[in-house]
Coordinates of C-alpha atoms in Angstrom, one line a residue:
Chain A
X289 CA -56.3 -17.3 13.7
X290 CA -53.8 -14.3 13.1
X291 CA -52.1 -12.9 15.9
X292 CA -49.5 -10.3 16.3
X293 CA -46.7 -10.0 19.4
X294 CA -46.2 -7.2 21.4
X295 CA -42.9 -6.4 23.9
X296 CA -43.6 -3.5 26.5
X297 CA -40.7 -3.2 28.2
X298 CA -39.9 -6.4 28.9
X299 CA -37.5 -7.6 31.3
X300 CA -36.3 -10.9 33.1
X301 CA -33.9 -11.1 35.7
X302 CA -32.5 -14.7 37.0
X303 CA -32.9 -15.7 40.5
X304 CA -29.3 -15.3 40.6
X305 CA -29.6 -11.4 39.7
X306 CA -28.4 -11.5 36.2
X307 CA -30.6 -9.2 33.7
X308 CA -31.2 -10.9 30.6
X309 CA -33.6 -9.0 29.4
X310 CA -33.5 -5.1 30.0
X311 CA -36.8 -3.2 29.3
X312 CA -37.7 -4.7 25.5
X313 CA -39.9 -2.6 23.6
X314 CA -41.0 -4.4 20.3
X315 CA -44.1 -5.4 18.0
X316 CA -44.3 -8.5 16.0
X317 CA -46.6 -7.6 13.3
X318 CA -49.1 -10.1 12.6
X319 CA -48.2 -12.5 9.4
X320 CA -44.9 -11.5 9.5
X321 CA -41.5 -13.2 10.2
X322 CA -39.0 -11.5 12.6
X323 CA -35.9 -12.7 13.1
X324 CA -33.8 -12.0 16.7
X325 CA -30.1 -12.1 16.0
X326 CA -27.2 -11.8 18.7
X327 CA -24.5 -13.6 20.2
X328 CA -24.8 -16.2 22.3
X329 CA -26.4 -15.1 25.7
X330 CA -27.2 -12.1 24.5
X331 CA -30.9 -12.9 25.4
X332 CA -32.7 -14.4 22.2
X333 CA -33.6 -17.5 23.5
X334 CA -34.9 -15.6 26.7
X335 CA -37.1 -13.2 24.6
X336 CA -38.7 -15.9 22.6
X337 CA -40.0 -18.1 25.5
X338 CA -41.8 -15.2 27.5
X339 CA -43.9 -15.3 24.8
X340 CA -45.4 -18.8 25.3
X341 CA -44.3 -18.2 28.7
X342 CA -41.8 -20.8 29.3
X343 CA -40.4 -17.7 31.0
X344 CA -42.2 -14.9 33.2
X345 CA -40.8 -11.9 32.9
X346 CA -39.9 -9.9 36.2
X347 CA -41.2 -7.0 34.2
X348 CA -43.2 -5.3 31.4
X349 CA -45.6 -7.4 29.5
X350 CA -46.0 -9.9 26.5
X351 CA -49.1 -9.6 24.7
X352 CA -50.1 -12.3 22.0
X353 CA -53.2 -11.6 19.5
X354 CA -53.8 -8.2 22.1
X355 CA -54.2 -10.3 24.9
X356 CA -51.8 -10.5 28.2
X357 CA -50.1 -13.8 28.0
X358 CA -50.0 -13.8 32.4
X359 CA -53.6 -13.4 32.6
X360 CA -53.9 -16.4 29.5
X361 CA -55.1 -20.1 30.6
X362 CA -51.2 -21.4 29.8
X363 CA -52.4 -24.9 28.6
X364 CA -54.7 -22.6 26.1
X365 CA -51.7 -20.3 25.1
X366 CA -49.6 -22.7 24.5
X367 CA -51.3 -25.1 22.4
X368 CA -52.4 -21.7 20.0
X369 CA -48.4 -21.0 19.8
X370 CA -46.0 -23.4 17.6
X371 CA -42.6 -24.1 19.1
X372 CA -39.8 -25.2 17.2
X373 CA -36.0 -25.8 18.7
X374 CA -32.5 -26.7 17.4
X375 CA -32.7 -30.3 19.4
X376 CA -36.1 -30.8 17.9
X377 CA -37.6 -33.1 21.1
X378 CA -39.7 -35.6 19.0
X379 CA -40.7 -38.1 21.0
X380 CA -38.7 -41.2 21.0
X381 CA -41.6 -43.7 21.7
X382 CA -44.2 -42.2 18.9
X383 CA -44.2 -42.4 15.3
X384 CA -43.8 -39.8 13.3
X385 CA -47.5 -40.0 12.2
X386 CA -48.4 -39.4 16.4
X387 CA -45.7 -36.8 17.0
X388 CA -47.2 -34.4 14.6
X389 CA -50.7 -34.8 15.9
X390 CA -49.4 -34.8 19.7
X391 CA -51.0 -31.7 20.3
X392 CA -54.3 -32.8 18.7
X393 CA -54.2 -36.0 21.1
X394 CA -53.6 -33.5 23.7
X395 CA -56.6 -31.7 22.8
X396 CA -58.4 -35.2 22.8
X397 CA -59.4 -34.6 18.9
X398 CA -60.6 -37.9 17.2
X399 CA -58.2 -40.3 16.4
X400 CA -58.9 -40.2 12.1
X401 CA -58.9 -36.3 12.6
X402 CA -55.1 -36.3 13.9
X403 CA -54.4 -39.1 11.4
X404 CA -55.9 -36.8 8.5
X405 CA -54.0 -33.7 10.0
X406 CA -50.4 -35.6 10.5
X407 CA -50.6 -36.7 6.9
X408 CA -51.5 -33.0 5.5
X409 CA -48.6 -31.8 7.4
X410 CA -46.1 -34.4 6.6
X411 CA -46.9 -33.4 3.3
X412 CA -46.9 -29.8 3.6
X413 CA -43.3 -29.9 4.9
X414 CA -41.8 -32.2 1.9
X415 CA -42.4 -35.9 3.3
X416 CA -44.1 -38.0 1.9
X417 CA -47.1 -39.8 4.8
X418 CA -47.0 -43.1 3.0
X419 CA -43.5 -44.0 3.7
X420 CA -43.0 -41.4 7.0
X421 CA -46.5 -41.8 8.7
X422 CA -45.3 -45.1 10.5
X423 CA -41.5 -44.8 11.4
X424 CA -39.8 -44.0 14.5
X425 CA -37.9 -40.6 15.0
X426 CA -34.7 -42.8 15.3
X427 CA -34.8 -43.9 11.9
X428 CA -34.8 -40.3 10.4
X429 CA -32.6 -37.7 9.6
X430 CA -31.7 -34.4 11.4
X431 CA -33.1 -32.5 8.6
X432 CA -36.4 -35.0 8.3
X433 CA -36.4 -34.4 12.2
X434 CA -36.4 -30.5 11.9
X435 CA -39.2 -31.3 9.0
X436 CA -41.4 -33.4 11.9
X437 CA -40.6 -31.1 14.3
X438 CA -42.1 -27.8 12.3
X439 CA -45.2 -30.0 11.4
X440 CA -46.0 -30.7 14.7
X441 CA -45.7 -27.1 15.8
X442 CA -48.4 -26.3 12.9
X443 CA -50.9 -28.9 13.9
X444 CA -52.9 -27.1 15.1
X445 CA -53.5 -23.9 13.4
X446 CA -51.1 -21.7 16.0
X447 CA -51.4 -18.2 14.6
X448 CA -47.7 -17.8 16.0
X449 CA -44.9 -20.0 15.7
X450 CA -41.9 -19.7 17.9
X451 CA -38.7 -20.9 16.2
X452 CA -35.3 -21.2 18.5
X453 CA -32.5 -21.3 16.3
X454 CA -34.4 -24.6 13.7
X455 CA -31.6 -25.0 11.0
X456 CA -28.8 -24.8 13.7
X457 CA -27.5 -27.9 13.8
X458 CA -27.9 -28.9 10.2
X459 CA -25.2 -28.7 7.2
X460 CA -25.6 -25.8 5.1
X461 CA -27.4 -27.4 2.2
X462 CA -30.0 -29.2 4.2
X463 CA -30.0 -25.7 6.2
X464 CA -31.0 -24.0 2.6
X465 CA -33.5 -26.3 1.6
X466 CA -35.1 -26.2 4.6
X467 CA -35.3 -22.5 4.4
X468 CA -36.6 -22.7 0.8
X469 CA -39.3 -24.9 2.5
X470 CA -40.3 -22.7 5.7
X471 CA -40.6 -19.7 3.2
X472 CA -42.4 -21.5 0.9
X473 CA -44.8 -22.7 3.9
X474 CA -44.7 -19.2 5.4
X475 CA -45.9 -17.2 1.5
X476 CA -49.0 -19.9 1.9
X477 CA -50.0 -19.9 5.5
X478 CA -49.2 -16.4 6.8
X479 CA -48.1 -16.7 10.3
X480 CA -46.6 -14.7 12.8
X481 CA -43.1 -16.1 13.6
X482 CA -40.5 -15.2 15.7
X483 CA -37.4 -16.8 14.9
X484 CA -34.5 -16.9 16.9
X485 CA -30.9 -17.3 14.9
X486 CA -27.5 -16.5 14.7
X487 CA -27.3 -17.1 11.1
X488 CA -27.4 -13.4 9.3
X489 CA -28.1 -15.2 5.9
X490 CA -30.9 -16.7 7.4
X491 CA -32.6 -13.5 8.5
X492 CA -31.9 -11.5 5.5
X493 CA -33.6 -14.6 3.6
X494 CA -36.8 -15.2 5.8
X495 CA -37.6 -12.2 7.6
X496 CA -39.7 -9.2 7.1
X497 CA -37.9 -7.5 9.8
X498 CA -34.8 -8.1 11.4
X499 CA -33.9 -7.3 15.6
X500 CA -30.9 -7.3 17.2
X501 CA -29.8 -7.9 20.5
X502 CA -26.7 -7.0 22.5
X503 CA -26.7 -8.1 26.9
X504 CA -30.5 -8.3 26.9
X505 CA -30.6 -4.9 24.9
X506 CA -32.5 -4.5 22.0
X507 CA -29.6 -2.2 19.6
X508 CA -31.8 -2.6 16.3
X509 CA -35.1 -3.3 14.9
X510 CA -35.2 -2.7 11.1
X511 CA -36.3 -4.2 7.8
X512 CA -33.3 -6.9 6.4
X513 CA -32.7 -3.5 3.4
X514 CA -32.1 -0.9 6.5
X515 CA -30.0 -3.4 8.5
X516 CA -27.5 -4.5 5.5
X517 CA -27.2 -0.2 4.4
X518 CA -27.3 0.8 9.0
X519 CA -24.0 2.8 10.1
X520 CA -24.6 1.8 14.1
X521 CA -21.6 0.3 15.0
X522 CA -23.4 -2.5 16.5
X523 CA -25.0 -3.6 13.5
X524 CA -21.9 -3.3 10.8
X525 CA -19.5 -5.4 13.4
X526 CA -22.2 -8.0 13.4
X527 CA -22.8 -8.0 9.6
X528 CA -18.6 -7.9 8.9
X529 CA -18.2 -11.0 11.5
X530 CA -20.5 -12.4 9.5
X531 CA -18.9 -11.6 6.1
X532 CA -15.7 -12.1 6.8
X533 CA -15.0 -15.2 4.3
X534 CA -16.0 -13.2 1.6
X535 CA -14.0 -10.2 2.4
X536 CA -11.0 -12.4 2.8
X537 CA -11.4 -14.3 -0.3
X538 CA -11.7 -10.9 -2.5
X539 CA -9.0 -9.4 -1.0
X540 CA -6.9 -12.5 -1.9
X541 CA -8.4 -12.3 -5.1
X542 CA -7.2 -8.9 -5.7
X543 CA -3.8 -9.6 -4.8
X544 CA -3.7 -11.9 -7.6
Chain B
X263 CA -33.8 -87.8 44.5
X264 CA -36.4 -91.0 44.9
X265 CA -39.4 -90.9 43.7
X266 CA -41.4 -91.6 47.1
X267 CA -39.1 -88.3 48.0
X268 CA -41.9 -86.9 45.5
X269 CA -44.6 -88.4 46.7
X270 CA -43.9 -87.7 50.3
X271 CA -43.0 -83.9 50.0
X272 CA -44.6 -82.8 46.1
X273 CA -48.0 -81.8 47.7
X274 CA -46.4 -79.4 50.6
X275 CA -43.5 -78.1 48.1
X276 CA -46.4 -77.1 45.8
X277 CA -47.7 -75.3 48.7
X278 CA -45.6 -73.7 49.6
X279 CA -44.4 -72.5 46.5
X280 CA -47.5 -70.7 46.2
X281 CA -46.6 -69.0 49.7
X282 CA -43.8 -68.0 48.6
X283 CA -44.9 -66.3 45.3
X284 CA -47.9 -65.0 47.6
X285 CA -45.5 -63.5 50.0
X286 CA -43.1 -61.9 47.5
X287 CA -45.9 -61.0 45.0
X288 CA -48.0 -59.1 48.0
X289 CA -44.3 -57.1 48.9
X290 CA -43.4 -56.4 45.3
X291 CA -47.3 -54.9 44.3
X292 CA -47.0 -52.9 47.7
X293 CA -43.7 -51.6 47.0
X294 CA -44.5 -50.6 43.5
X295 CA -47.4 -48.6 44.7
X296 CA -45.2 -46.6 47.1
X297 CA -42.5 -46.4 45.2
X298 CA -43.1 -45.3 41.6
X299 CA -45.2 -42.4 43.1
X300 CA -43.0 -41.2 45.5
X301 CA -40.0 -41.7 42.8
X302 CA -42.1 -39.4 40.4
X303 CA -43.0 -36.8 43.5
X304 CA -39.0 -36.7 43.9
X305 CA -38.2 -35.9 40.3
X306 CA -40.5 -32.9 41.1
X307 CA -38.6 -31.7 44.4
X308 CA -35.1 -33.3 43.5
X309 CA -33.5 -31.4 46.7
X310 CA -35.2 -34.3 48.6
X311 CA -34.1 -37.0 46.2
X312 CA -30.7 -37.4 48.0
X313 CA -32.0 -38.1 51.6
X314 CA -35.1 -40.0 50.5
X315 CA -33.2 -42.5 48.3
X316 CA -30.3 -41.8 51.3
X317 CA -33.6 -43.5 54.1
X318 CA -34.3 -46.3 51.6
X319 CA -30.7 -47.3 51.3
X320 CA -30.5 -47.7 55.1
X321 CA -33.6 -49.9 54.9
X322 CA -31.8 -52.1 52.7
X323 CA -28.5 -52.5 54.5
X324 CA -30.3 -53.8 57.5
X325 CA -29.8 -57.3 57.9
X326 CA -32.7 -59.7 57.0
X327 CA -32.8 -61.9 60.1
X328 CA -32.5 -58.5 62.7
X329 CA -35.5 -56.6 60.4
X330 CA -37.9 -60.0 60.6
X331 CA -36.5 -59.6 64.7
X332 CA -37.5 -56.0 65.0
X333 CA -40.6 -56.4 63.4
X334 CA -41.4 -59.1 65.6
X335 CA -43.2 -57.2 69.0
X336 CA -44.8 -54.6 67.2
X337 CA -48.8 -54.8 67.6
X338 CA -50.8 -56.1 64.7
X339 CA -47.4 -56.7 62.4
X340 CA -46.3 -59.5 65.0
X341 CA -49.3 -61.3 65.6
X342 CA -49.1 -62.6 61.8
X343 CA -45.4 -63.9 60.4
X344 CA -46.6 -63.3 57.0
X345 CA -47.4 -59.8 57.9
X346 CA -44.2 -59.0 59.1
X347 CA -42.6 -60.6 56.0
X348 CA -44.2 -58.7 53.3
X349 CA -43.8 -55.7 55.5
X350 CA -39.9 -56.2 55.4
X351 CA -39.7 -57.1 51.5
X352 CA -41.6 -54.5 51.0
X353 CA -39.1 -52.4 52.7
X354 CA -35.7 -54.2 50.7
X355 CA -37.6 -53.3 47.3
X356 CA -38.0 -49.9 47.9
X357 CA -34.8 -48.6 47.1
X358 CA -34.5 -50.3 43.9
X359 CA -37.5 -49.5 42.3
X360 CA -37.7 -45.7 43.7
X361 CA -33.9 -45.2 42.5
X362 CA -34.8 -46.4 39.1
X363 CA -37.8 -44.1 39.1
X364 CA -36.1 -41.3 39.9
X365 CA -33.6 -41.4 37.1
X366 CA -35.5 -43.3 34.3
X367 CA -37.5 -39.9 34.5
X368 CA -34.6 -37.2 35.1
X369 CA -32.6 -39.4 31.7
X370 CA -35.4 -38.7 29.6
X371 CA -33.8 -35.9 26.8
X372 CA -34.9 -32.2 28.4
X373 CA -35.6 -31.2 24.6
X374 CA -38.7 -33.6 25.0
X375 CA -39.5 -32.2 28.0
X376 CA -39.5 -29.0 26.7
X377 CA -41.2 -29.1 24.1
X378 CA -44.1 -31.4 25.6
X379 CA -44.5 -28.3 28.3
X380 CA -44.1 -25.4 25.4
X381 CA -47.0 -27.2 22.8
X382 CA -49.4 -27.2 26.0
X383 CA -49.6 -30.7 27.5
X384 CA -51.3 -30.7 30.8
X385 CA -49.1 -32.3 33.7
X386 CA -50.8 -35.2 33.9
X387 CA -50.7 -36.0 30.2
X388 CA -46.6 -35.1 30.3
X389 CA -46.8 -37.6 32.7
X390 CA -48.9 -40.6 31.2
X391 CA -47.9 -39.7 27.8
X392 CA -44.4 -38.8 27.8
X393 CA -42.4 -39.6 31.3
X394 CA -43.9 -42.8 32.5
X395 CA -43.8 -44.6 28.9
X396 CA -39.8 -43.4 28.5
X397 CA -39.5 -44.3 31.8
X398 CA -40.6 -47.8 31.9
X399 CA -38.6 -49.6 31.2
X400 CA -36.0 -48.6 33.7
X401 CA -38.9 -48.9 36.5
X402 CA -38.9 -52.2 35.3
X403 CA -35.1 -53.0 35.6
X404 CA -35.7 -51.5 39.1
X405 CA -39.0 -53.9 39.7
X406 CA -36.8 -57.0 38.4
X407 CA -33.4 -56.6 40.9
X408 CA -36.4 -56.2 43.9
X409 CA -38.1 -59.2 42.7
X410 CA -35.3 -61.2 42.4
X411 CA -33.7 -60.3 45.8
X412 CA -36.8 -61.2 47.6
X413 CA -37.7 -64.0 46.5
X414 CA -34.0 -65.0 48.5
X415 CA -34.6 -62.8 51.2
X416 CA -38.2 -64.4 51.6
X417 CA -36.8 -67.6 52.4
X418 CA -35.3 -66.5 55.6
X419 CA -39.1 -65.8 56.4
X420 CA -39.5 -69.1 57.6
X421 CA -37.3 -67.9 60.5
X422 CA -40.3 -66.0 62.0
X423 CA -42.9 -68.4 60.5
X424 CA -43.7 -66.9 58.1
X425 CA -43.9 -69.8 55.6
X426 CA -42.6 -70.3 52.4
X427 CA -39.8 -72.5 50.5
X428 CA -37.7 -71.4 53.5
X429 CA -39.4 -73.8 55.5
X430 CA -38.4 -76.7 53.9
X431 CA -34.8 -75.2 54.0
X432 CA -35.0 -74.4 58.0
X433 CA -36.2 -78.1 58.5
X434 CA -33.5 -79.4 56.2
X435 CA -31.0 -77.6 57.9
X436 CA -32.0 -78.6 60.9
X437 CA -32.1 -82.0 60.5
X438 CA -29.1 -82.4 58.3
X439 CA -31.5 -83.5 55.2
X440 CA -29.7 -82.0 51.9
X441 CA -32.6 -83.3 50.4
X442 CA -35.1 -81.1 51.8
X443 CA -32.6 -78.2 51.8
X444 CA -32.7 -78.8 47.8
X445 CA -36.3 -79.1 48.1
X446 CA -37.0 -75.6 49.4
X447 CA -33.7 -74.1 47.4
X448 CA -34.1 -75.5 44.0
X449 CA -37.8 -74.0 43.5
X450 CA -36.9 -70.6 45.0
X451 CA -34.1 -70.5 42.5
X452 CA -36.5 -71.5 39.7
X453 CA -38.9 -68.4 41.1
X454 CA -36.1 -65.9 40.8
X455 CA -35.0 -67.3 37.5
X456 CA -38.2 -67.1 36.4
X457 CA -39.3 -63.8 37.8
X458 CA -35.7 -62.6 36.1
X459 CA -36.6 -63.6 32.8
X460 CA -40.2 -62.5 32.8
X461 CA -39.5 -59.1 34.3
X462 CA -36.6 -58.5 31.8
X463 CA -38.6 -59.3 28.6
X464 CA -41.4 -57.0 29.6
X465 CA -38.0 -54.6 30.3
X466 CA -37.3 -55.1 26.5
X467 CA -40.1 -54.5 25.1
X468 CA -41.0 -51.3 26.7
X469 CA -37.1 -50.0 26.2
X470 CA -37.6 -47.1 23.4
X471 CA -34.9 -46.4 22.1
X472 CA -34.1 -42.9 22.5

């Protein structure tokens, strides 16, 4: 079931009175990938978590597939949205196969169906089911665990995928592999993806649209091409911060 | 000990051992039925954890002989010594089980609980599929501590006439007969060791590599 996400003037204020999201309006198109950039504390994760109601906005509304998440049945809503986080949060006492099928298990689906689906998904994220299905999470590397996390998020065929710094803890080579795998997967499966990341290159590589948050406010929502060409000071300084190394290397080369 | 001693006391030791097991077992069951749900409830309302665990802590500092004495004049309870013993032993077993249930669940990786919630597991599913299995070895460790302690304390229950292996010990002390003291003490120590070993194995079996 494909579905888009709409944020309508969404604000979130903590109990202590800190404003983490400040009137965000944004439409995430169906079957597209939107990357949310911004420095730590800019509200990226908070915004992401309003979609599956892990956080309730204090003002405004969030719609998934046209339905206001506030009035949706919470369990049904969450089972229809994939969720991937940097720490993976794999269940340490479940085999890999059971981890992947956990949402189907929660839905009460038959064991054969869960196993079939788990193995199918392990294959899709590049893990050989024969050798991985029965292993335990602690026996996997960080990259492999993240693949399992992704497979688990997609088990119930959600239309929406929320990803919070999914590859943030991985080394650059593994991260690049994961990005390739995700991109190939999304080309095939057409999910509506909201991807929170610090990594500009990851955003440029994976996203159809880049959103920049600053202190809870949306300062840009553009295509990657527009984003790179932008003269907006906030965007320019973000890009510059990210590519300092290249400038430095280039200027060294020039001096020699 | 001569074989004559065994002939004379063997049957009694067996009966008292069973009585001892019954007193301790009943108290452990009651304490588990109270402490585990209470520990779970405390993880949902952590601001209550300190006061509630504090009360259980105070219960544990009451000297056992005094606690048996306090319960003696109470209606219903005071009518049967075994009731007093079971209630007192239950009180002593509350703290370790309660504290370990609470700590075991609170110690679960927050990312695991976050994902369980975000993927749409219901509260009941999170409890039975995630929290209790991951806390099981902690809860069993609490039960183990409680059981070993209570097997020992149960010997004192004989002072109020509740029976158990303490009876032989008290009689032996009164009649200055070390054989009688040992006839009570050795099986009691054996029970404690057996409980410790058995629950230790269960604890290992349920341990999860996190």
